Coordinates of C-alpha atoms and ligand atoms in Angstrom, one line a residue:
M1 CA -9.3 106.0 27.2
P2 CA -8.8 102.9 25.2
R3 CA -10.3 102.7 21.8
L4 CA -13.6 101.1 22.2
K5 CA -15.7 101.9 19.2
I6 CA -15.1 99.5 16.5
V7 CA -18.2 100.1 14.6
D8 CA -17.5 100.7 10.9
E9 CA -14.2 99.0 11.0
P10 CA -13.3 96.1 8.8
S11 CA -15.4 92.9 9.2
V12 CA -14.2 90.1 11.5
E13 CA -12.7 88.2 8.6
D14 CA -10.7 91.2 7.5
D15 CA -9.7 91.8 11.0
A16 CA -8.6 88.2 11.5
E17 CA -6.5 88.4 8.3
E18 CA -4.8 91.4 9.7
R19 CA -3.7 89.8 12.9
S20 CA -0.6 87.7 12.4
T21 CA 1.6 85.4 14.4
P22 CA 4.9 86.5 15.8
G23 CA 6.8 84.7 13.1
D24 CA 4.3 85.5 10.5
V25 CA 5.5 88.5 8.9
D26 CA 4.0 88.2 5.5
D27 CA 1.5 90.7 6.6
V28 CA 4.3 93.1 6.2
P29 CA 4.2 93.8 2.5
V30 CA 7.4 92.9 0.8
D31 CA 8.0 94.3 -2.5
A32 CA 9.2 91.5 -4.7
H33 CA 10.4 93.9 -7.3
A34 CA 12.5 95.9 -5.0
A35 CA 15.9 96.4 -6.4
P36 CA 18.8 95.2 -4.3
V37 CA 19.7 98.0 -1.9
D38 CA 23.0 99.1 -0.6
A39 CA 22.9 99.8 3.1
D40 CA 24.2 103.3 2.6
D41 CA 22.2 104.0 -0.4
V42 CA 19.5 106.6 -0.2
P43 CA 15.7 106.2 0.1
V44 CA 14.3 102.9 -1.1
D45 CA 11.4 104.1 -3.1
H46 CA 9.0 101.6 -4.3
D47 CA 8.0 103.1 -7.5
D48 CA 4.5 102.3 -8.5
D49 CA 3.0 100.4 -5.6
D50 CA -0.5 101.6 -5.2
D51 CA -0.3 101.2 -1.4
D52 CA 2.7 103.3 -1.2
E53 CA 0.8 106.4 0.0
D54 CA -0.5 104.5 3.0
L55 CA 3.0 103.6 4.1
T56 CA 4.0 107.1 5.0
V57 CA 3.2 107.8 8.5
G58 CA 4.2 111.1 10.1
P59 CA 6.3 110.8 13.3
D60 CA 3.6 112.7 15.2
E61 CA 1.2 109.8 14.6
L62 CA 3.4 107.3 16.3
S63 CA 2.0 107.3 19.8
I64 CA 0.1 104.1 20.2
D65 CA -2.2 105.4 22.9
E66 CA -3.8 107.7 20.4
T67 CA -3.7 105.7 17.2
P68 CA -3.4 102.0 17.7
F69 CA -1.3 101.1 14.7
D70 CA -2.6 99.2 11.7
V71 CA -0.7 96.7 9.7
D72 CA -1.2 98.7 6.6
E73 CA 0.3 101.8 8.2
L74 CA 3.9 100.7 8.5
R75 CA 5.8 102.9 10.7
V76 CA 8.8 104.3 9.0
P77 CA 11.9 104.7 11.1
R78 CA 12.9 108.3 11.0
D79 CA 16.4 108.1 12.4
E80 CA 18.1 111.5 12.5
E81 CA 21.3 110.1 11.1
E82 CA 19.8 108.0 8.3
P83 CA 17.7 109.2 5.4
A84 CA 14.0 108.6 5.8
R85 CA 13.1 105.4 4.1
R86 CA 10.1 103.3 3.4
A87 CA 11.4 100.1 4.9
R88 CA 9.8 96.8 4.4
L89 CA 10.9 93.6 6.0
G90 CA 13.3 92.4 3.3
D91 CA 14.6 95.9 2.6
W92 CA 15.0 96.5 6.3
L93 CA 17.0 93.4 6.8
I94 CA 19.2 94.1 3.8
A95 CA 19.6 97.7 4.7
H96 CA 20.8 96.8 8.2
G97 CA 23.2 94.3 6.9
F98 CA 21.4 91.2 8.3
V99 CA 20.9 89.6 5.0
S100 CA 22.1 90.0 1.4
S101 CA 19.7 90.9 -1.3
A102 CA 20.4 87.5 -2.8
D103 CA 19.1 85.9 0.4
V104 CA 15.9 87.8 0.1
E105 CA 15.4 87.2 -3.6
S106 CA 15.9 83.4 -3.1
A107 CA 13.5 83.3 -0.1
L108 CA 10.9 85.2 -2.2
V109 CA 11.2 82.6 -4.9
E110 CA 10.5 79.9 -2.3
Q111 CA 7.7 82.1 -0.8
R112 CA 5.9 82.1 -4.2
V113 CA 5.9 78.3 -4.1
T114 CA 5.1 77.6 -0.5
G115 CA 3.2 80.7 0.5
E116 CA 5.1 80.8 3.7
A117 CA 6.0 84.0 5.6
L118 CA 9.2 85.6 4.4
G119 CA 10.5 86.1 8.0
G120 CA 9.8 82.5 8.8
L121 CA 11.6 81.3 5.6
L122 CA 14.7 83.4 6.4
V123 CA 14.8 82.0 10.0
A124 CA 14.3 78.5 8.7
R125 CA 17.2 79.0 6.3
G126 CA 19.4 80.2 9.1
V127 CA 19.9 83.5 7.3
V128 CA 18.6 85.5 10.3
D129 CA 17.8 84.3 13.7
E130 CA 14.5 84.9 15.6
E131 CA 16.0 87.8 17.6
E132 CA 17.2 89.6 14.5
L133 CA 13.8 89.2 13.0
S134 CA 12.2 90.7 16.0
R135 CA 14.6 93.6 15.9
A136 CA 13.6 94.1 12.2
L137 CA 9.9 94.1 13.1
A138 CA 10.5 96.6 15.9
G139 CA 12.4 98.7 13.4
I140 CA 9.7 98.6 10.8
F141 CA 6.9 99.4 13.3
D142 CA 9.1 102.0 14.9
L143 CA 8.8 100.4 18.3
P144 CA 11.6 99.8 20.8
Y145 CA 13.1 96.3 20.9
R146 CA 13.8 94.9 24.4
D147 CA 16.1 92.1 25.3
L148 CA 14.3 90.5 28.2
V149 CA 17.5 88.8 29.4
E150 CA 19.4 92.0 29.7
S151 CA 16.4 94.0 30.9
P152 CA 14.2 91.6 32.8
P153 CA 10.6 92.8 33.6
D154 CA 9.9 94.7 36.7
P155 CA 7.8 92.6 39.2
D156 CA 5.7 95.6 40.0
A157 CA 4.8 96.0 36.4
I158 CA 3.9 92.3 36.0
R159 CA 1.2 92.7 38.6
R160 CA -0.7 95.1 36.4
L161 CA -2.0 92.3 34.2
P162 CA -3.5 89.0 35.3
Q163 CA -1.5 85.9 34.6
S164 CA -4.3 84.3 32.6
F165 CA -4.4 87.2 30.2
C166 CA -0.6 87.4 29.8
R167 CA -0.3 83.7 29.1
R168 CA -3.2 83.5 26.8
R169 CA -2.3 86.5 24.7
V170 CA 1.5 86.1 25.1
V171 CA 2.2 89.5 26.5
L172 CA 4.1 90.6 29.6
P173 CA 4.2 94.0 31.3
V174 CA 7.9 95.0 31.8
A175 CA 7.8 98.5 33.3
F176 CA 5.3 100.9 34.8
D177 CA 6.0 104.6 35.4
G178 CA 2.7 105.4 37.2
T179 CA 0.8 106.3 34.1
N180 CA 2.0 104.2 31.2
L181 CA 2.5 100.4 31.3
L182 CA 5.2 99.1 29.0
V183 CA 4.1 95.7 27.6
A184 CA 6.4 93.3 25.7
I185 CA 4.8 91.6 22.7
S186 CA 6.4 89.7 19.8
D187 CA 3.8 90.6 17.2
P188 CA 3.6 94.3 16.6
A189 CA 0.5 93.8 14.5
D190 CA -1.5 92.3 17.4
V191 CA -3.4 95.5 18.0
L192 CA -6.3 93.6 19.6
T193 CA -4.1 92.4 22.5
L194 CA -2.7 95.8 23.1
D195 CA -6.2 97.3 23.1
D196 CA -7.4 94.6 25.6
A197 CA -4.3 95.1 27.7
Q198 CA -5.2 98.8 28.0
V199 CA -8.7 98.0 29.2
V200 CA -7.7 95.3 31.6
A201 CA -4.8 97.3 33.1
G202 CA -6.9 100.5 33.2
T203 CA -3.8 102.5 32.1
Q204 CA -2.2 103.7 28.9
V205 CA -0.3 100.8 27.4
D206 CA 2.9 101.2 25.2
A207 CA 4.4 98.3 23.3
V208 CA 8.0 97.0 23.2
I209 CA 9.0 94.2 20.9
A210 CA 10.6 91.1 22.3
S211 CA 11.6 87.8 20.5
P212 CA 9.0 85.1 20.8
A213 CA 11.5 82.7 22.6
Q214 CA 12.5 85.3 25.1
L215 CA 9.0 86.3 25.8
R216 CA 7.9 82.7 26.5
V217 CA 10.8 82.2 28.9
A218 CA 10.1 85.5 30.6
L219 CA 6.4 84.6 31.0
D220 CA 7.3 81.3 32.6
Q221 CA 9.7 82.9 35.0
A222 CA 7.3 85.7 35.8
F223 CA 4.5 83.4 36.8
T224 CA 6.2 80.4 38.4
S225 CA 8.4 81.9 41.0
G226 CA 5.8 83.0 43.6
S227 CA 3.1 84.3 41.2
P228 CA 2.6 88.0 41.4
V229 CA -0.8 89.1 42.8
Y230 CA -2.7 90.9 40.1
I231 CA -3.8 94.4 41.0
S232 CA -7.0 95.4 39.3
P233 CA -7.2 99.0 37.9
D234 CA -9.8 99.9 40.6
T235 CA -7.5 99.1 43.5
S236 CA -4.4 100.7 41.9
T237 CA -3.7 104.3 42.1
A238 CA -3.5 104.8 38.4
D239 CA -7.0 106.1 38.1
S240 CA -7.1 108.6 40.9
G241 CA -5.7 111.5 39.1
D242 CA -7.1 115.0 40.0
D243 CA -8.6 115.6 36.6
G244 CA -11.8 117.0 38.1
V245 CA -13.9 114.1 36.9
D246 CA -16.3 112.6 39.4
P247 CA -14.8 109.2 40.5
A248 CA -18.2 107.5 40.3
S249 CA -19.0 108.6 36.7
K250 CA -15.4 107.8 35.7
S251 CA -15.9 104.3 37.0
D252 CA -19.2 104.0 35.2
A253 CA -17.5 105.0 32.0
H254 CA -14.8 102.5 32.7
V255 CA -17.4 99.7 33.2
A256 CA -19.4 100.7 30.1
G257 CA -16.2 100.8 28.0
F258 CA -15.2 97.4 29.4
V259 CA -18.5 95.8 28.5
E260 CA -18.4 97.3 25.0
N261 CA -14.9 96.0 24.5
L262 CA -15.9 92.6 25.9
L263 CA -18.8 92.3 23.4
D264 CA -16.5 93.4 20.5
R265 CA -13.9 90.9 21.5
A266 CA -16.5 88.1 21.7
V267 CA -17.7 88.9 18.2
S268 CA -14.3 89.3 16.7
E269 CA -13.2 86.0 18.3
R270 CA -16.4 84.4 16.9
A271 CA -17.7 83.4 20.3
S272 CA -21.1 81.9 20.4
D273 CA -21.5 82.3 24.2
V274 CA -19.9 84.5 26.9
H275 CA -20.0 83.3 30.4
I276 CA -19.6 85.7 33.3
E277 CA -19.1 83.9 36.5
P278 CA -18.5 85.3 40.0
S279 CA -16.3 83.5 42.4
E280 CA -14.5 84.5 45.6
R281 CA -11.5 85.5 43.5
G282 CA -13.5 87.9 41.4
L283 CA -15.2 87.6 38.1
R284 CA -14.3 85.0 35.6
F285 CA -15.0 85.4 31.9
R286 CA -15.1 82.5 29.5
M287 CA -16.0 82.4 25.9
R288 CA -17.2 79.5 23.8
V289 CA -15.5 79.5 20.4
D290 CA -16.1 76.7 17.9
G291 CA -17.9 74.8 20.6
V292 CA -15.1 74.9 23.2
L293 CA -15.1 77.1 26.3
H294 CA -11.9 79.1 26.9
D295 CA -10.9 81.3 29.7
A296 CA -10.9 84.8 28.5
L297 CA -9.9 86.8 31.6
D298 CA -10.3 87.2 35.3
L299 CA -11.1 90.4 37.1
S300 CA -10.6 91.2 40.8
P301 CA -13.6 91.3 43.1
S302 CA -14.0 95.1 43.0
V303 CA -15.3 95.3 39.5
P304 CA -18.0 92.6 39.3
T305 CA -21.3 94.3 40.2
G306 CA -20.7 97.1 37.8
V307 CA -20.1 94.8 34.8
V308 CA -23.1 92.5 35.7
N309 CA -25.4 95.4 36.3
R310 CA -24.3 97.1 33.1
I311 CA -25.2 94.1 31.0
K312 CA -28.5 93.6 32.9
I313 CA -29.5 97.2 32.1
L314 CA -28.6 96.7 28.4
A315 CA -30.8 93.6 28.4
G316 CA -33.7 95.3 30.0
L317 CA -33.5 93.1 33.2
D318 CA -34.4 94.2 36.7
I319 CA -31.0 95.0 38.4
A320 CA -32.6 94.9 41.8
E321 CA -33.5 91.3 41.4
H322 CA -30.6 88.9 41.8
R323 CA -32.1 85.9 43.6
R324 CA -34.3 84.7 40.7
P325 CA -33.1 83.7 37.2
Q326 CA -34.1 86.3 34.5
D327 CA -33.7 86.3 30.8
G328 CA -33.7 89.1 28.2
R329 CA -32.4 90.2 24.9
M330 CA -30.2 93.0 23.7
S331 CA -28.9 94.2 20.3
F332 CA -25.6 95.9 19.5
T333 CA -23.4 96.6 16.6
S334 CA -19.9 95.4 16.2
S335 CA -17.8 96.2 13.3
G336 CA -20.9 97.4 11.5
R337 CA -22.7 94.1 12.0
P338 CA -25.9 93.9 13.9
I339 CA -25.7 91.3 16.7
D340 CA -28.5 90.0 18.9
A341 CA -27.8 88.5 22.2
R342 CA -29.9 86.5 24.6
I343 CA -29.0 87.0 28.2
A344 CA -29.8 84.6 31.0
T345 CA -29.0 85.2 34.7
L346 CA -28.5 82.5 37.2
P347 CA -28.1 83.1 41.0
T348 CA -25.1 81.1 42.2
S349 CA -23.5 80.8 45.7
H350 CA -21.0 83.5 44.8
G351 CA -23.5 85.9 43.2
E352 CA -25.2 86.3 39.9
S353 CA -23.7 84.7 36.9
L354 CA -24.6 85.7 33.3
T355 CA -24.6 83.8 30.1
L356 CA -24.8 85.7 26.8
R357 CA -25.7 83.8 23.6
L358 CA -24.6 85.8 20.6
L359 CA -26.7 85.5 17.5
D360 CA -25.1 87.0 14.5
R361 CA -27.9 88.1 12.2
D362 CA -25.6 87.8 9.2
H363 CA -25.4 84.1 9.8
G364 CA -29.1 83.9 9.3
L365 CA -28.2 83.1 5.7
L366 CA -27.8 79.5 6.5
N367 CA -26.7 77.5 3.5
I368 CA -26.7 73.8 3.6
D369 CA -24.0 73.7 1.0
R370 CA -21.6 75.3 3.5
L371 CA -22.1 72.8 6.3
G372 CA -19.5 70.4 5.1
F373 CA -21.6 67.6 3.5
E374 CA -20.1 65.8 0.6
A375 CA -22.1 65.9 -2.6
D376 CA -23.2 62.3 -2.5
A377 CA -24.6 62.6 1.1
L378 CA -26.2 65.9 0.4
Q379 CA -28.0 64.5 -2.6
R380 CA -29.4 61.6 -0.4
L381 CA -30.5 64.1 2.2
R382 CA -32.1 66.3 -0.4
Q383 CA -34.0 63.3 -1.7
A384 CA -35.5 62.8 1.8
Y385 CA -36.5 66.4 2.4
G386 CA -37.5 66.9 -1.2
R387 CA -40.8 65.1 -0.6
P388 CA -43.9 67.0 0.6
W389 CA -44.3 64.7 3.6
G390 CA -42.3 62.7 6.0
L391 CA -40.3 63.1 9.2
I392 CA -36.6 64.2 8.9
L393 CA -34.5 64.1 12.1
A394 CA -31.2 65.6 12.8
V395 CA -29.6 63.8 15.8
G396 CA -26.5 64.2 18.0
P397 CA -25.6 65.4 21.4
T398 CA -26.0 69.0 22.5
G399 CA -23.8 71.3 20.5
S400 CA -23.5 69.0 17.5
G401 CA -25.0 71.5 15.2
K402 CA -28.3 69.6 14.6
S403 CA -30.5 72.7 14.8
T404 CA -28.2 74.5 12.3
T405 CA -28.8 71.6 9.9
I406 CA -32.6 71.9 10.4
Y407 CA -32.5 75.7 9.9
S408 CA -30.4 75.2 6.7
I409 CA -32.9 72.7 5.3
L410 CA -35.7 75.1 6.2
T411 CA -34.0 78.0 4.5
E412 CA -33.7 75.9 1.3
I413 CA -37.2 74.6 1.2
N414 CA -38.9 77.8 2.4
S415 CA -41.0 79.4 -0.3
P416 CA -44.1 81.7 -0.4
S417 CA -46.2 78.8 -1.6
R418 CA -45.6 76.8 1.6
N419 CA -47.0 77.6 5.0
V420 CA -44.0 76.9 7.4
V421 CA -44.7 77.0 11.2
T422 CA -42.2 76.3 14.0
V423 CA -42.3 75.6 17.7
E424 CA -38.8 76.2 19.1
D425 CA -37.0 76.5 22.4
P426 CA -35.8 79.1 21.9
V427 CA -36.1 80.8 18.5
E428 CA -32.5 81.1 17.5
Y429 CA -32.7 82.6 14.0
D430 CA -35.4 84.8 12.6
I431 CA -36.2 83.4 9.1
P432 CA -38.2 85.7 7.0
G433 CA -41.5 84.4 5.7
I434 CA -42.2 81.7 8.3
K435 CA -44.2 81.7 11.5
Q436 CA -42.0 80.9 14.4
T437 CA -43.3 80.3 17.9
Q438 CA -41.4 79.7 21.1
V439 CA -42.0 77.1 23.8
H440 CA -43.2 78.7 27.1
A441 CA -43.5 76.0 29.7
K442 CA -44.9 78.2 32.4
I443 CA -48.1 78.8 30.4
G444 CA -48.3 75.3 29.2
Y445 CA -47.0 76.0 25.7
T446 CA -44.8 72.9 25.4
F447 CA -43.5 71.2 22.2
A448 CA -46.5 68.9 22.3
A449 CA -49.0 71.7 22.8
G450 CA -47.3 73.9 20.2
L451 CA -47.4 71.1 17.7
R452 CA -51.2 70.5 18.3
A453 CA -51.8 74.3 17.8
I454 CA -49.7 74.3 14.6
L455 CA -51.7 71.4 13.1
R456 CA -54.8 73.6 13.3
A457 CA -53.1 76.3 11.4
D458 CA -53.0 74.5 8.0
P459 CA -49.2 74.0 7.8
D460 CA -47.2 72.5 5.0
V461 CA -43.9 72.3 6.8
I462 CA -43.6 71.9 10.6
V463 CA -40.5 72.4 12.6
V464 CA -40.4 71.0 16.1
G465 CA -37.3 72.1 18.0
E466 CA -36.8 68.8 19.7
I467 CA -38.6 65.5 20.2
R468 CA -38.1 64.5 23.8
D469 CA -41.4 63.0 25.0
A470 CA -43.8 60.4 23.7
E471 CA -46.6 62.8 23.0
T472 CA -44.5 65.0 20.8
A473 CA -43.1 62.0 19.0
H474 CA -46.6 60.6 18.3
T475 CA -48.0 63.9 17.1
A476 CA -45.0 64.6 14.9
A477 CA -45.1 61.1 13.3
K478 CA -48.8 61.3 12.7
A479 CA -48.4 64.8 11.2
A480 CA -45.7 63.4 8.9
L481 CA -48.0 60.6 7.8
T482 CA -50.8 63.0 7.0
G483 CA -49.1 65.0 4.4
H484 CA -46.8 67.3 6.3
L485 CA -43.1 67.7 6.1
V486 CA -41.9 67.6 9.7
L487 CA -38.3 68.5 10.7
S488 CA -37.0 67.9 14.2
T489 CA -34.1 67.0 16.3
L490 CA -33.5 64.2 18.8
H491 CA -30.8 63.2 21.2
A492 CA -29.2 60.0 19.8
N493 CA -25.7 59.0 18.9
D494 CA -26.2 57.8 15.4
A495 CA -28.9 57.4 12.8
A496 CA -29.9 53.8 13.6
T497 CA -30.1 54.5 17.3
A498 CA -32.5 57.4 16.5
I499 CA -35.0 54.7 15.4
A500 CA -34.5 52.8 18.7
R501 CA -35.1 56.1 20.6
L502 CA -38.4 56.6 18.8
L503 CA -39.5 53.1 19.7
E504 CA -38.5 53.6 23.3
M505 CA -40.8 56.6 23.3
S506 CA -43.5 53.9 22.7
L507 CA -44.0 54.8 19.1
E508 CA -45.4 51.7 17.3
P509 CA -42.9 50.2 14.8
Y510 CA -45.4 50.7 11.9
L511 CA -45.7 54.4 12.7
V512 CA -41.9 54.9 12.7
A513 CA -41.5 52.8 9.5
S514 CA -44.1 54.7 7.6
S515 CA -43.4 58.3 8.8
L516 CA -39.6 58.5 9.1
T517 CA -37.9 59.3 5.8
G518 CA -34.4 60.4 6.7
V519 CA -32.0 60.8 9.6
V520 CA -28.8 62.9 9.8
A521 CA -26.5 62.1 12.7
Q522 CA -23.8 64.6 13.2
R523 CA -21.0 66.2 15.3
L524 CA -19.1 69.4 14.8
V525 CA -15.3 69.1 14.7
R526 CA -13.1 72.2 14.9
R527 CA -11.2 72.9 11.7
L528 CA -7.5 73.3 12.0
C529 CA -6.5 76.9 11.5
P530 CA -5.1 77.1 7.9
N531 CA -2.8 79.8 9.0
C532 CA -0.8 77.8 11.6
K533 CA -1.6 74.1 11.3
V534 CA 1.6 72.0 11.3
A535 CA 2.3 68.9 9.3
Y536 CA 3.8 65.9 11.1
K537 CA 4.6 62.2 10.5
P538 CA 2.5 60.2 13.0
E539 CA 4.1 57.5 15.2
D540 CA 3.3 54.0 14.2
D541 CA 0.7 53.5 17.0
E542 CA -1.2 56.7 16.0
R543 CA -1.1 55.6 12.3
M544 CA -2.4 52.1 13.2
T545 CA -5.2 53.5 15.4
I546 CA -6.4 55.8 12.6
A547 CA -6.1 53.0 10.0
S548 CA -8.1 50.7 12.3
M549 CA -11.0 53.2 12.3
M550 CA -11.1 53.4 8.6
P551 CA -13.9 51.6 6.7
D552 CA -11.8 49.0 4.9
V553 CA -8.7 48.5 6.9
A554 CA -6.8 46.3 4.5
A555 CA -7.4 48.6 1.5
Q556 CA -7.2 52.0 3.3
A557 CA -4.4 51.5 5.8
L558 CA -2.5 54.7 6.0
P559 CA 0.8 54.6 4.2
E560 CA 3.8 54.7 6.4
D561 CA 4.8 58.1 5.1
V562 CA 1.4 59.7 5.5
T563 CA 1.4 63.3 6.6
L564 CA -1.1 64.4 9.3
Y565 CA -1.8 67.9 10.7
G566 CA -2.0 69.3 14.2
P567 CA -2.8 72.6 15.8
A568 CA -0.1 75.2 16.5
G569 CA -1.8 78.5 17.4
C570 CA -1.5 82.0 16.1
A571 CA -3.1 85.4 16.5
R572 CA -5.7 84.6 13.8
C573 CA -7.1 81.6 15.7
D574 CA -6.5 83.3 19.1
H575 CA -3.8 80.7 19.8
T576 CA -6.2 77.8 19.8
G577 CA -4.9 76.2 16.6
Y578 CA -8.5 75.9 15.3
Y579 CA -10.7 78.2 13.2
G580 CA -14.3 77.4 12.4
R581 CA -16.0 74.0 12.4
S582 CA -17.0 71.3 10.0
A583 CA -19.8 68.8 10.2
V584 CA -19.0 65.1 10.6
Y585 CA -22.1 63.1 9.8
E586 CA -23.9 60.1 8.5
V587 CA -27.1 60.4 6.4
M588 CA -29.6 57.5 6.5
V589 CA -32.4 57.4 4.0
V590 CA -35.2 55.2 5.1
T591 CA -35.6 52.8 2.2
A592 CA -37.9 49.8 1.7
R593 CA -35.3 47.5 3.2
I594 CA -34.9 49.6 6.3
R595 CA -38.6 50.0 6.7
T596 CA -38.9 46.2 6.8
L597 CA -36.2 45.9 9.4
V598 CA -38.0 48.5 11.6
L599 CA -41.3 46.6 11.3
E600 CA -39.4 43.4 12.3
Q601 CA -38.0 45.3 15.2
A602 CA -34.4 44.6 14.1
S603 CA -31.6 45.8 16.3
A604 CA -29.8 49.2 15.6
T605 CA -26.8 47.3 14.5
Q606 CA -28.8 45.4 11.8
I607 CA -30.4 48.6 10.6
E608 CA -27.0 50.3 10.5
E609 CA -25.5 47.5 8.4
A610 CA -28.4 47.6 6.0
A611 CA -27.9 51.4 5.6
V612 CA -24.2 50.9 5.0
A613 CA -24.9 48.3 2.4
E614 CA -27.1 50.8 0.7
G615 CA -24.4 53.4 0.6
M616 CA -24.4 55.2 3.9
Q617 CA -20.9 56.3 5.1
R618 CA -20.7 55.9 8.9
L619 CA -20.2 59.0 10.9
R620 CA -16.9 57.7 12.3
E621 CA -15.6 56.9 8.8
N622 CA -16.7 60.3 7.5
G623 CA -14.7 61.9 10.4
I624 CA -11.6 59.8 9.9
D625 CA -11.5 60.9 6.2
K626 CA -11.1 64.4 7.4
V627 CA -7.8 63.7 9.2
P628 CA -5.4 62.9 6.4
A629 CA -7.2 65.6 4.4
G630 CA -5.9 68.1 7.1
T631 CA -9.4 69.4 7.8
T632 CA -9.0 68.5 11.5
S633 CA -6.6 66.8 13.8
F634 CA -7.0 63.2 15.1
A635 CA -7.1 64.5 18.7
E636 CA -10.0 66.8 17.8
L637 CA -11.9 64.0 16.0
T638 CA -11.5 61.7 19.0
R639 CA -12.7 64.4 21.3
C640 CA -15.9 64.8 19.3
I641 CA -16.5 61.1 18.5
A642 CA -15.8 59.3 21.7
Ligands
LIG1 ZN1 -3.8 79.8 13.8

């Protein structure tokens, strides 16, 4: 069985640190103090390193199906003819005559300056080629190296893993002997992919190392010339061994293990949502990471009901009911962290689909300082919510992080001396010390009804999940005027348009002008993965486009030699090139000048201009600032601010 329990293992962040890219071998500790070694010299012993003990791995522990290897547990080649040695990348390359100790010393000097991976530096300097580096990694991890040109993959083996999985995770099955699947991978430290391959294939998986270039070519060849049909573990013969286990319970265990692994993977990849969608071709899994949906994997039609039912059971839903939507909750632990999930089912023409929204309780510590606001904007915002009364709105489209901003403000102002009551749809984070209620339309508990009820409960601070109708807007504005601090969200593109939206909901201009104190308009852009982002010199037209979007074109035009950054993709960011998100925003404080304009029913443009004159940085300008800074890419920014 694959390793499925990851409870009590390192946290996601540690885990992410451990995964590295194919070329990224700096995870392999390199002893900078290592004395130059002669190839025929005896054991390279790294004197006093405190991690030395961990580096000794007995040969009997080398089988990957039992102990998925860890980066810290470097396999030591125990060649019969050579003395046992504790090889590390530089030493290994020296010892095998690929590089001189001077090459390594000089690359290490550069590494101290640039922080780049030793392997990558040696390749860039032309001292070793990619293939030699892959051979070195194979040697260090004590895994076989496979030349995919000389030994091309066996088509029967390729069928053991789905194309989407292989392409996404950059792995390729090369041989299958009936029990063990041999999978080519270029990053021996990518344990997660090997674990997942084991679950998806339903067989034992062993790794061979191939060079990244050869692997990519082999992947293209494997899946372009008459794509192989993926055989799921349930239809293959791999699982039909006579081991005396009841086939039904074996299948149950397989499904339970699969679901557990799926949840762990969703958490470790920082997914906010998991979508499980049936189609005539089987079951499709997608995950939303940093706001963007990605294909995770496809399963053949034989597995679906088991997986869907398993999750329904965990969420306390009725598994006999599949024609009506249901929702429920479940809790589980992943890497020692408690995770809550909301599950919603939806009957579709191909069967029941499931959506899991993962709520990491650790993230309940929402801190407004971490959302990406610059000091100046944050100070203006704090001024607005620092008053005991008034309406503060966070606006933007769905998924722009506006409720996160509201929760963060709430976390900051929450104190035992204040009675904080919310009406939400749904309650996303449990915040200690406040009364949270959830909209329940069926029994008439709407935002408007909730708000009326809250006002009878002597509140100081009121949170209304969203203002989307005239009644809620009126009640919220009046509450703000009568000594309550009201926080809410609204669908609007920018801060000035939010005022127009309130007026459209037939709020009188005087009510808007006197109740509204501040508006944050925002989007979330994905941050470039710091581990793999690539610098480039933009073409003239891209440079001009960016410059034209900047606040003062003449003064701020991008210099011709400006460096921008783009996504590359590595194991840490799951090959997306992005890791985490940052807010792009504008903060409008409703000043006397803006109040007058609202009363005069000025246009959104006039209001925006007044706000800018009073120091507001426009959302678009705030975003464009983050491009030369390398926080995000221009492509990502334009995706979010269209
Ligand atoms: Zn990356």
